[in-house]
Amino acid sequence: MLKIRYDRKIVADSREYAAKIAGDIYNRFIRGFSTDSIERTTLRFLGVEGATSLGQPKVNSVVEKVKKNSDISLGVLLAVAREMAVSGADFQSAVNIVSDGTLSSIPPSREALEKAKNNIKRLAVLKYEELAGKRRKREEFKKSFQPQKTPLRYLIVATGNIYDDVIQARAAAEAGADIIAVIRSTAQSLLDYVPEGATTEGYGGTYATQENFRIMREALDDVSKKLGRYIYLTNYSSGLCMPEIAFLGAFEGLDVLLNDAMYGILFRDINMKRTFCDQFFSRMICAVSRIIINTGEDNYLTTSDAVERAHTVLTSLFINEAFAKIAGMKPEYMGLGHAFEINPQIEDSFSLELSQALLIRHIFPKSPIKYMPPTKHMTGDPFYSNLLDAMFNLASKMSNQHIHLLGMMTEAMHNPLIMDRYESLKNVNYIFNAASSLASQIQIRKDSLINRRAQEVLSKAYELLQKVQKEGLDNAISNGEFADIKRYSDSGKGVEGVYKKGKEYFNPVFDILLEKTGGER
Amino acid sequence: MLKIRYDRKIVADSREYAAKIAGDIYNRFIRGFSTDSIERTTLRFLGVEGATSLGQPKVNSVVEKVKKNSDISLGVLLAVAREMAVSGADFQSAVNIVSDGTLSSIPPSREALEKAKNNIKRLAVLKYEELAGKRRKREEFKKSFQPQKTPLRYLIVATGNIYDDVIQARAAAEAGADIIAVIRSTAQSLLDYVPEGATTEGYGGTYATQENFRIMREALDDVSKKLGRYIYLTNYSSGLCMPEIAFLGAFEGLDVLLNDAMYGILFRDINMKRTFCDQFFSRMICAVSRIIINTGEDNYLTTSDAVERAHTVLTSLFINEAFAKIAGMKPEYMGLGHAFEINPQIEDSFSLELSQALLIRHIFPKSPIKYMPPTKHMTGDPFYSNLLDAMFNLASKMSNQHIHLLGMMTEAMHNPLIMDRYESLKNVNYIFNAASSLASQIQIRKDSLINRRAQEVLSKAYELLQKVQKEGLDNAISNGEFADIKRYSDSGKGVEGVYKKGKEYFNPVFDILLEKTGGER
Amino acid sequence: MTQLFSNLIKAYGDRRDDGVIQLSFTLPVEYGQKAKQIGKIFAEKLGLREVNVTAVEKVGDGFTMFVVYGHCDVVLDVDKIDIPVVEFTIYSREEVDTLIGKNIGRKIKVVGACTGFDAHTVGIDAILNMKGFAGDYGLERYRWFEVYNLGAQITNEKLIEKALSVGADAILLSQVVTQRNIHKENSLDFVKRIEEKGLRNRFILILGGPRIDHPLAVSLGFDAGFGAGTKPSEVASYIYSRMLELKDR
Amino acid sequence: MTQLFSNLIKAYGDRRDDGVIQLSFTLPVEYGQKAKQIGKIFAEKLGLREVNVTAVEKVGDGFTMFVVYGHCDVVLDVDKIDIPVVEFTIYSREEVDTLIGKNIGRKIKVVGACTGFDAHTVGIDAILNMKGFAGDYGLERYRWFEVYNLGAQITNEKLIEKALSVGADAILLSQVVTQRNIHKENSLDFVKRIEEKGLRNRFILILGGPRIDHPLAVSLGFDAGFGAGTKPSEVASYIYSRMLELKDR
Ligand code: B12
Ligand code: B12
Ligand SMILES: Cc1ncc(COP(=O)(O)O)c(C=O)c1O
Ligand SMILES: Cc1ncc(COP(=O)(O)O)c(C=O)c1O
């Protein structure tokens, strides 16, 4: 790879600070807490699915009823276990009883409760094995194809209708895409439940649902076989249902999930505590299922200036990495994200972008870095905007990014038309091929702008990490250190769904995940 | 500048071979010959203009009549001098008499003839001074502006109507063009006369005429003042009227002229001898008027493959340089031409292009190298074709070419629309600015494809020069060494207009030019 | 290609009135020998002459993309086109501040937000926040503006409530997402609520966003509309001149 | 957006029958506040709905460029469109050579050129010369073709003369420059000369060039037309199958 110069000691120190920052959050906000969505995920993990007669997802109904009729701080599963113990019902029936709100008020005997809890534990082990089996099958399927050359070509489909999405995804794969991301309807992250079934509506995308995942996965597996090239599937887990969607993604064989430790806080005003807990749980699921997560630092540069605030991206990457480690993720699955968002009218903008791209690629050498295309400075002139994408493609190839999001020349206009996506692939295919070995033929001069800029960004990121560590991440966020947005620990959406675990909190799924991931905590 | 490695000894040896090749042609085909167009140019130089009552340019009529009624091998001016001597007419009247075909058959007295000849010589000196005065005035005008940054942005206008051309040229200059080239009507190079007046027709451009030159020069001077940036004007002198157009261009203040020692032979099937003589004379005019010439090696890559036959471009550049030296041109005015024409589907095409561009830039460090955009592999998809232009722009900036022809995303469709030109400028402005100092920040690795390719092209060019020197350039052309096209010394257009000068050949214009240029002959 | 009267215009390719335009589109037809002609007929049906289909490419099974150049006979009489334009002088920040101080004599209160599901705050922030846009400071920076920026993802109702509670002079609504005309629907909903409450003349109503323009805003019931690239000083100047007008009445 | 019957098609943006297309064009109007609306009205006059003018830029004094996206209601009934296609099997060079040897039994003579002012020889060379095009050898390389390639810038008359003098089976005319329809004029001139001489049935007439297609060539009086990207083996296969047909008659 094209080498740049920067101080490796600062990198090591930065990592240490980041570990402290995330560790502090883990101790103060994550360990000892659960959330509505974690509880719901636990139920889904154990096979609870479908909706109530009122159309509410059953897992939501169960959690709500436990909150109303019992003590959620002990975990939904304890309520279910109790019902099993009292009424002798099996797990599913007990879940239904809890969901109906007719759970018995008689306290169970200690032994019956132990037995019920043991049954649930056994079920959890079984279900874990089932999930692991799925994961293994997928890995085998993947291995039956030649691995693709990086950067991988990542394309979005966003028609708002899952069936149209399938048409577009197939066309994109045929034209050369390696990864298909199905964009979600705007504001799904604010829904405190996961919609059900195949959906044909939404703004800017359609809903992330289990059925939609299945439909698209099936289509892509089919195309993969046809093309002899494995097509990765991506969706979004960020939002109030982060762990649930992570589980559904894992269950339906998704390869990549958008999953950031802070995105929901900053960009969706979701409560901090809620997000910290949820990201942890969801990442444990990703860890055991070997799902690549994608973080969202690219978003910072849509609200902050990409030159002035470049270092905030790097700072946040260190923190996201530290959180992922706590959840037990391997670097190979940390798709840390950054972006090509410098104002194209700035002199030497390409050198600055290249510098940043190389720096990040160097600091996280094992990670499948996700590189986002220009968006903010794209204009209504597609001929021109296509050129920004070309230079982005060149920067990506020269710095050998891993997951390369294809830019759209109509970014400033609309969700991509079928032909926009096709042109985007022509663009990337041309540039990647034309500059195939360019990076290996050149060296960066010691005293160059590229090197100076890299060192500058790194130093600033380091300073910010120091500062954040001193203040605590929660306070740093309240001070607007990231994305120029301020959020507070007690406000934001979903705050009511976070609770301190009681002493008798029961959740074998949680336990298995903690055990299997063995994160640095 | 970005450095590449190549064998400088081979360059020096190549130059020597090229000097021998051109010298040989000079001795065998140029020295001692004149042509119809040289004779006509001589007349124009001395102020002969306008048309006969039949609409034929007067200079053509005079030459024709001398051929018919007198001995052209002694030069038209001798016939005119004779007429002056016999009838006592002044120069212009004598010219008219010759043109009317009514010249007297009485031989003049020796003295009268000497006197007439002396009169013409004096006139020639006067006219030379006039031309030099024009040149000085223009240079002063030019100096009143800040010099532009290279690569200079060169844009073509080609509406076919000089008045529409003016509109487009102004728009282009306002959008950032540094040089405007007015494209000529196709096949003007095959006309054995220069049309008169302002013209509003033509295919793919309108005619190169003195009046058109004047109209456009005036418009561009006006725009230059408005923008505070000197706008260069270019037209084409190649063809059967090469020296005439060169003179008209010099007279009307053109800055750049397309003028190649072999283009007419290869691409227009103009006779070799004719072209060799004409290019020599036209280049002497360019030399004294400090006009930048542009050679046409880029054309080779439209008929030959740009990877396989890259070296033919370099070979030809050495030869064009040697011919220019013989005509007394300084390197600062030799706008040697090359092009970005590699099939974009070839892996590493960009590295190959960059290699070639750097090599040429290194070998001719003082010359205002002209770099041509992709044309042959442009497609009917303007979104895609615009990308090839972007990479061309990048290669040009990275190798700091001097005259940069803007590519058109609609190259494969039509002559540029007003908006095509505008988009092209947006493209080049973005890339030049974004990659402003990129080249100074990197080094090319010793063992890189770029270096290897440069050395390979140079070696092949050297070998070809050796071969050409052995065979003689005339025979090499007959063997199809350039552009995969074969031409023979006795066929081709305009062959009937070449003649060996008689002992008494009289042409003080020729003499002044030979004296003032003092070329390496 | 006859030359038209000077007020009548046609598209301009490289000569007056040649009418040349460029199109690109995708048709749900299989790529193959017939595709090109289908693309040509499509362009002809749209009214183009001498259609030049320059690209025909397969974008997927059953889909073909076309690029077309052709001559189009649409003629516009520019003199007869009546386009509502916002008429006001654009001042610098310093000038606006001086003028408000002199002619209005009190702080102008503005409330802004991006309402509905739309979460794009960068546009409204560019107009309102200190930082501003393209080197032009936002309204918060002005001495004589009092700014309430409610950010994004709030309801129209909340925005109106806030405007009432602070006694705003102007309400600034931003709409960025336009998919399936959500921006128009949401803007209409906003104006309807204002009208139902009998508040239409209480506030200066300004709409903004990348796909907004003045005529559209007016047609939706606003006083003015501002599109892509708007500078804060333009908005400030407009509000000032509107305030002056209202005062005079 | 109602779904049409399957044979009726509209343009496809990202959903069936949404009709979205893209345009770009320049109008001779001054860049300014009104320009955008003029661009919009232009697109509406062309028949677009919900016009989105995404770019309005000054390309020069008095000229403004537009990029527009909009919905277009053009509907095509693909089943009803009658498009002439060249019907023949495409063989490889080896196959063509074998078939000619077997079924024609003598060399096929072809004469080709790029006539008129048009000096573009690369296209006709690609078809005729040894080297060929895109890895597909040219007709000179075939055992059973005898090729006369006259290059460019010769007259139609000369081409016909040559064809007669060598007793050609097919004449291949290349036309690359299309400005102001010079290719059509020159091709018509060629056919007229052939017809005047009563030679229309004497030769297989083939027209080629980047802007040529089969229907156009047929309408100009040729037997077949070949466009951008044509491979020599396609032309060879066509000539062979035409020869076979003629022999059978
Ligand atoms: C940044 C951005 C985001 C950021 C927003 C961060 C934030 N806090 O604002 C993030 C990443 C969060 C985001 C998310 C989404 N986005 Co977004 N986003 C953009 C992007 C890249 C830039 C917008 C921007 O900031 N421009 C810079 C500002 C300064 O310009 P502006 O908004 O035009 O504002 C100027 C003028 O319009 C005017 N103005 C604006 N408002 C007002 C108001 C008043 C009163 C006045 C006077 C003037 C005024 O003044 C401003 C300064 O000149 C655009 C693409 C693009 N290049 O335009 C897509 C884009 C707007 N997003 C889009 C979409 C679809 C989404 C999502 C729905 C995607 C998804 N499914 O997840 C989500 C959800 C958002 C939601 N719920 O609304 C689409 C909208 C398509 C459409 N036309 O409907 C776009 C066009 C991208 C695309 N092609 O798909 N996005
Ligand atoms: C190379 C080239 C030249 C070379 C030509 C060298 C030569 N000996 O041929 C040079 C530099 C000399 C040249 C000059 C000019 N050119 Co030129 N040139 C081109 C260019 C870049 C490529 C053409 C080419 O070689 N393509 C590759 C070949 C293989 O493709 P092809 O021709 O399409 O041929 C294929 C098929 O069409 C088909 N085919 C072609 N002919 C035939 C015949 C038969 C019988 C069959 C079966 C098939 C067939 O098979 C071939 C293989 O697939 C094009 C732009 C472009 N990218 O297309 C401009 C272009 C064609 N040129 C153009 C112009 C205007 C000129 C000039 C007039 C410019 C000027 N004013 O000086 C001059 C004059 C030429 C003249 N008198 O005709 C315009 C034409 C505009 C128009 N549509 O009318 C173009 C489009 C460029 C532009 N945008 O302005 N040109
Ligand atoms: C990490 C991450 N999650 C989620 C999203 C978008 O999801 P939503 O709009 O549903 O919040 C993004 C958007 O870019 C993102 O970067
Ligand atoms: C050196 C040179 N002269 C002249 C021309 C074109 O002139 P014409 O078409 O009149 O021969 C070219 C074309 O590119 C050229 O390179």
PDB file of C-alpha atoms in Angstrom, chain B residues 377-490:
ATOM      1  CA  HIS B 377     -12.426   5.732 -27.573  1.00  0.00           C
ATOM      2  CA  MET B 378     -15.017   8.266 -26.609  1.00  0.00           C
ATOM      3  CA  THR B 379     -18.502   6.808 -26.728  1.00  0.00           C
ATOM      4  CA  GLY B 380     -22.023   8.035 -27.308  1.00  0.00           C
ATOM      5  CA  ASP B 381     -22.560   8.150 -23.559  1.00  0.00           C
ATOM      6  CA  PRO B 382     -21.516  11.639 -22.452  1.00  0.00           C
ATOM      7  CA  PHE B 383     -21.597  10.791 -18.761  1.00  0.00           C
ATOM      8  CA  TYR B 384     -18.946   8.160 -19.331  1.00  0.00           C
ATOM      9  CA  SER B 385     -16.923  10.057 -21.902  1.00  0.00           C
ATOM     10  CA  ASN B 386     -16.662  12.987 -19.524  1.00  0.00           C
ATOM     11  CA  LEU B 387     -14.736  10.668 -17.198  1.00  0.00           C
ATOM     12  CA  LEU B 388     -12.110   9.881 -19.798  1.00  0.00           C
ATOM     13  CA  ASP B 389     -11.626  13.610 -20.114  1.00  0.00           C
ATOM     14  CA  ALA B 390     -11.276  13.892 -16.340  1.00  0.00           C
ATOM     15  CA  MET B 391      -8.449  11.369 -16.295  1.00  0.00           C
ATOM     16  CA  PHE B 392      -6.882  13.091 -19.264  1.00  0.00           C
ATOM     17  CA  ASN B 393      -7.085  16.360 -17.361  1.00  0.00           C
ATOM     18  CA  LEU B 394      -5.436  14.703 -14.406  1.00  0.00           C
ATOM     19  CA  ALA B 395      -2.621  13.244 -16.515  1.00  0.00           C
ATOM     20  CA  SER B 396      -2.065  16.664 -18.048  1.00  0.00           C
ATOM     21  CA  LYS B 397      -1.915  18.430 -14.715  1.00  0.00           C
ATOM     22  CA  MET B 398       0.333  15.779 -13.212  1.00  0.00           C
ATOM     23  CA  SER B 399       2.769  16.028 -16.102  1.00  0.00           C
ATOM     24  CA  ASN B 400       2.363  19.796 -16.474  1.00  0.00           C
ATOM     25  CA  GLN B 401       1.653  19.929 -20.174  1.00  0.00           C
ATOM     26  CA  HIS B 402       1.634  23.348 -21.730  1.00  0.00           C
ATOM     27  CA  ILE B 403      -1.253  23.555 -24.145  1.00  0.00           C
ATOM     28  CA  HIS B 404      -4.125  21.454 -22.977  1.00  0.00           C
ATOM     29  CA  LEU B 405      -6.850  20.741 -25.491  1.00  0.00           C
ATOM     30  CA  LEU B 406     -10.109  20.332 -23.709  1.00  0.00           C
ATOM     31  CA  GLY B 407     -11.854  17.069 -24.398  1.00  0.00           C
ATOM     32  CA  MET B 408     -15.530  17.055 -25.244  1.00  0.00           C
ATOM     33  CA  MET B 409     -17.878  14.575 -23.687  1.00  0.00           C
ATOM     34  CA  THR B 410     -19.778  14.565 -26.974  1.00  0.00           C
ATOM     35  CA  GLU B 411     -16.672  13.871 -29.051  1.00  0.00           C
ATOM     36  CA  ALA B 412     -18.268  10.775 -30.551  1.00  0.00           C
ATOM     37  CA  MET B 413     -21.454  12.635 -31.494  1.00  0.00           C
ATOM     38  CA  HIS B 414     -21.113  16.069 -32.957  1.00  0.00           C
ATOM     39  CA  ASN B 415     -19.170  19.279 -32.997  1.00  0.00           C
ATOM     40  CA  PRO B 416     -19.374  20.695 -29.511  1.00  0.00           C
ATOM     41  CA  LEU B 417     -22.574  22.372 -28.417  1.00  0.00           C
ATOM     42  CA  ILE B 418     -22.234  25.491 -26.321  1.00  0.00           C
ATOM     43  CA  MET B 419     -23.019  23.506 -23.199  1.00  0.00           C
ATOM     44  CA  ASP B 420     -20.549  20.749 -24.050  1.00  0.00           C
ATOM     45  CA  ARG B 421     -17.783  23.279 -24.008  1.00  0.00           C
ATOM     46  CA  TYR B 422     -19.000  24.709 -20.744  1.00  0.00           C
ATOM     47  CA  GLU B 423     -19.075  21.292 -19.099  1.00  0.00           C
ATOM     48  CA  SER B 424     -15.639  20.595 -20.404  1.00  0.00           C
ATOM     49  CA  LEU B 425     -14.333  23.693 -18.680  1.00  0.00           C
ATOM     50  CA  LYS B 426     -16.050  22.737 -15.451  1.00  0.00           C
ATOM     51  CA  ASN B 427     -14.286  19.413 -15.739  1.00  0.00           C
ATOM     52  CA  VAL B 428     -10.827  20.819 -16.311  1.00  0.00           C
ATOM     53  CA  ASN B 429     -11.233  23.558 -13.723  1.00  0.00           C
ATOM     54  CA  TYR B 430     -12.219  21.058 -11.088  1.00  0.00           C
ATOM     55  CA  ILE B 431      -9.440  18.590 -11.826  1.00  0.00           C
ATOM     56  CA  PHE B 432      -6.636  21.129 -12.228  1.00  0.00           C
ATOM     57  CA  ASN B 433      -7.606  22.735  -8.942  1.00  0.00           C
ATOM     58  CA  ALA B 434      -8.225  19.542  -7.000  1.00  0.00           C
ATOM     59  CA  ALA B 435      -4.900  18.064  -8.109  1.00  0.00           C
ATOM     60  CA  SER B 436      -3.099  21.387  -8.065  1.00  0.00           C
ATOM     61  CA  SER B 437       0.079  20.296  -6.302  1.00  0.00           C
ATOM     62  CA  LEU B 438      -0.413  16.538  -6.400  1.00  0.00           C
ATOM     63  CA  ALA B 439       2.519  15.909  -8.716  1.00  0.00           C
ATOM     64  CA  SER B 440       4.926  17.718  -6.437  1.00  0.00           C
ATOM     65  CA  GLN B 441       3.933  15.516  -3.545  1.00  0.00           C
ATOM     66  CA  ILE B 442       4.767  12.197  -5.059  1.00  0.00           C
ATOM     67  CA  GLN B 443       7.673  10.376  -6.617  1.00  0.00           C
ATOM     68  CA  ILE B 444       7.630   7.611  -9.131  1.00  0.00           C
ATOM     69  CA  ARG B 445       9.155   4.376  -7.957  1.00  0.00           C
ATOM     70  CA  LYS B 446      12.250   3.210  -9.711  1.00  0.00           C
ATOM     71  CA  ASP B 447      10.930  -0.154 -10.769  1.00  0.00           C
ATOM     72  CA  SER B 448       7.448   1.040 -11.674  1.00  0.00           C
ATOM     73  CA  LEU B 449       5.413   0.336 -14.780  1.00  0.00           C
ATOM     74  CA  ILE B 450       5.522   4.069 -15.497  1.00  0.00           C
ATOM     75  CA  ASN B 451       9.310   4.102 -15.688  1.00  0.00           C
ATOM     76  CA  ARG B 452       9.551   0.835 -17.522  1.00  0.00           C
ATOM     77  CA  ARG B 453       7.030   1.962 -20.072  1.00  0.00           C
ATOM     78  CA  ALA B 454       8.792   5.281 -20.631  1.00  0.00           C
ATOM     79  CA  GLN B 455      12.074   3.553 -21.296  1.00  0.00           C
ATOM     80  CA  GLU B 456      10.392   1.089 -23.628  1.00  0.00           C
ATOM     81  CA  VAL B 457       8.731   3.787 -25.693  1.00  0.00           C
ATOM     82  CA  LEU B 458      11.952   5.753 -25.888  1.00  0.00           C
ATOM     83  CA  SER B 459      13.966   2.741 -27.013  1.00  0.00           C
ATOM     84  CA  LYS B 460      11.483   1.861 -29.682  1.00  0.00           C
ATOM     85  CA  ALA B 461      11.396   5.451 -30.911  1.00  0.00           C
ATOM     86  CA  TYR B 462      15.161   5.422 -31.092  1.00  0.00           C
ATOM     87  CA  GLU B 463      15.193   2.214 -33.087  1.00  0.00           C
ATOM     88  CA  LEU B 464      12.646   3.596 -35.468  1.00  0.00           C
ATOM     89  CA  LEU B 465      14.692   6.769 -35.931  1.00  0.00           C
ATOM     90  CA  GLN B 466      17.708   4.663 -36.752  1.00  0.00           C
ATOM     91  CA  LYS B 467      15.700   2.798 -39.306  1.00  0.00           C
ATOM     92  CA  VAL B 468      14.195   5.937 -40.815  1.00  0.00           C
ATOM     93  CA  GLN B 469      17.603   7.507 -41.054  1.00  0.00           C
ATOM     94  CA  LYS B 470      18.873   4.526 -42.942  1.00  0.00           C
ATOM     95  CA  GLU B 471      15.940   4.420 -45.354  1.00  0.00           C
ATOM     96  CA  GLY B 472      15.384   8.147 -45.682  1.00  0.00           C
ATOM     97  CA  LEU B 473      12.197   9.719 -44.399  1.00  0.00           C
ATOM     98  CA  ASP B 474      10.524   9.609 -47.806  1.00  0.00           C
ATOM     99  CA  ASN B 475      10.976   5.872 -48.007  1.00  0.00           C
ATOM    100  CA  ALA B 476       9.974   5.338 -44.398  1.00  0.00           C
ATOM    101  CA  ILE B 477       6.704   7.081 -45.129  1.00  0.00           C
ATOM    102  CA  SER B 478       6.248   4.908 -48.194  1.00  0.00           C
ATOM    103  CA  ASN B 479       6.737   1.915 -45.942  1.00  0.00           C
ATOM    104  CA  GLY B 480       3.899   3.003 -43.646  1.00  0.00           C
ATOM    105  CA  GLU B 481       6.032   3.673 -40.577  1.00  0.00           C
ATOM    106  CA  PHE B 482       3.736   6.481 -39.408  1.00  0.00           C
ATOM    107  CA  ALA B 483       0.046   6.187 -38.631  1.00  0.00           C
ATOM    108  CA  ASP B 484      -0.015   2.908 -40.574  1.00  0.00           C
ATOM    109  CA  ILE B 485      -0.443   4.971 -43.743  1.00  0.00           C
ATOM    110  CA  LYS B 486       1.700   4.677 -46.881  1.00  0.00           C
ATOM    111  CA  ARG B 487       2.439   7.615 -49.173  1.00  0.00           C
ATOM    112  CA  TYR B 488       4.786   7.908 -52.152  1.00  0.00           C
ATOM    113  CA  SER B 489       7.033  10.772 -53.166  1.00  0.00           C
ATOM    114  CA  ASP B 490       5.611  11.271 -56.622  1.00  0.00           C
TER     115      ASP B 490
END
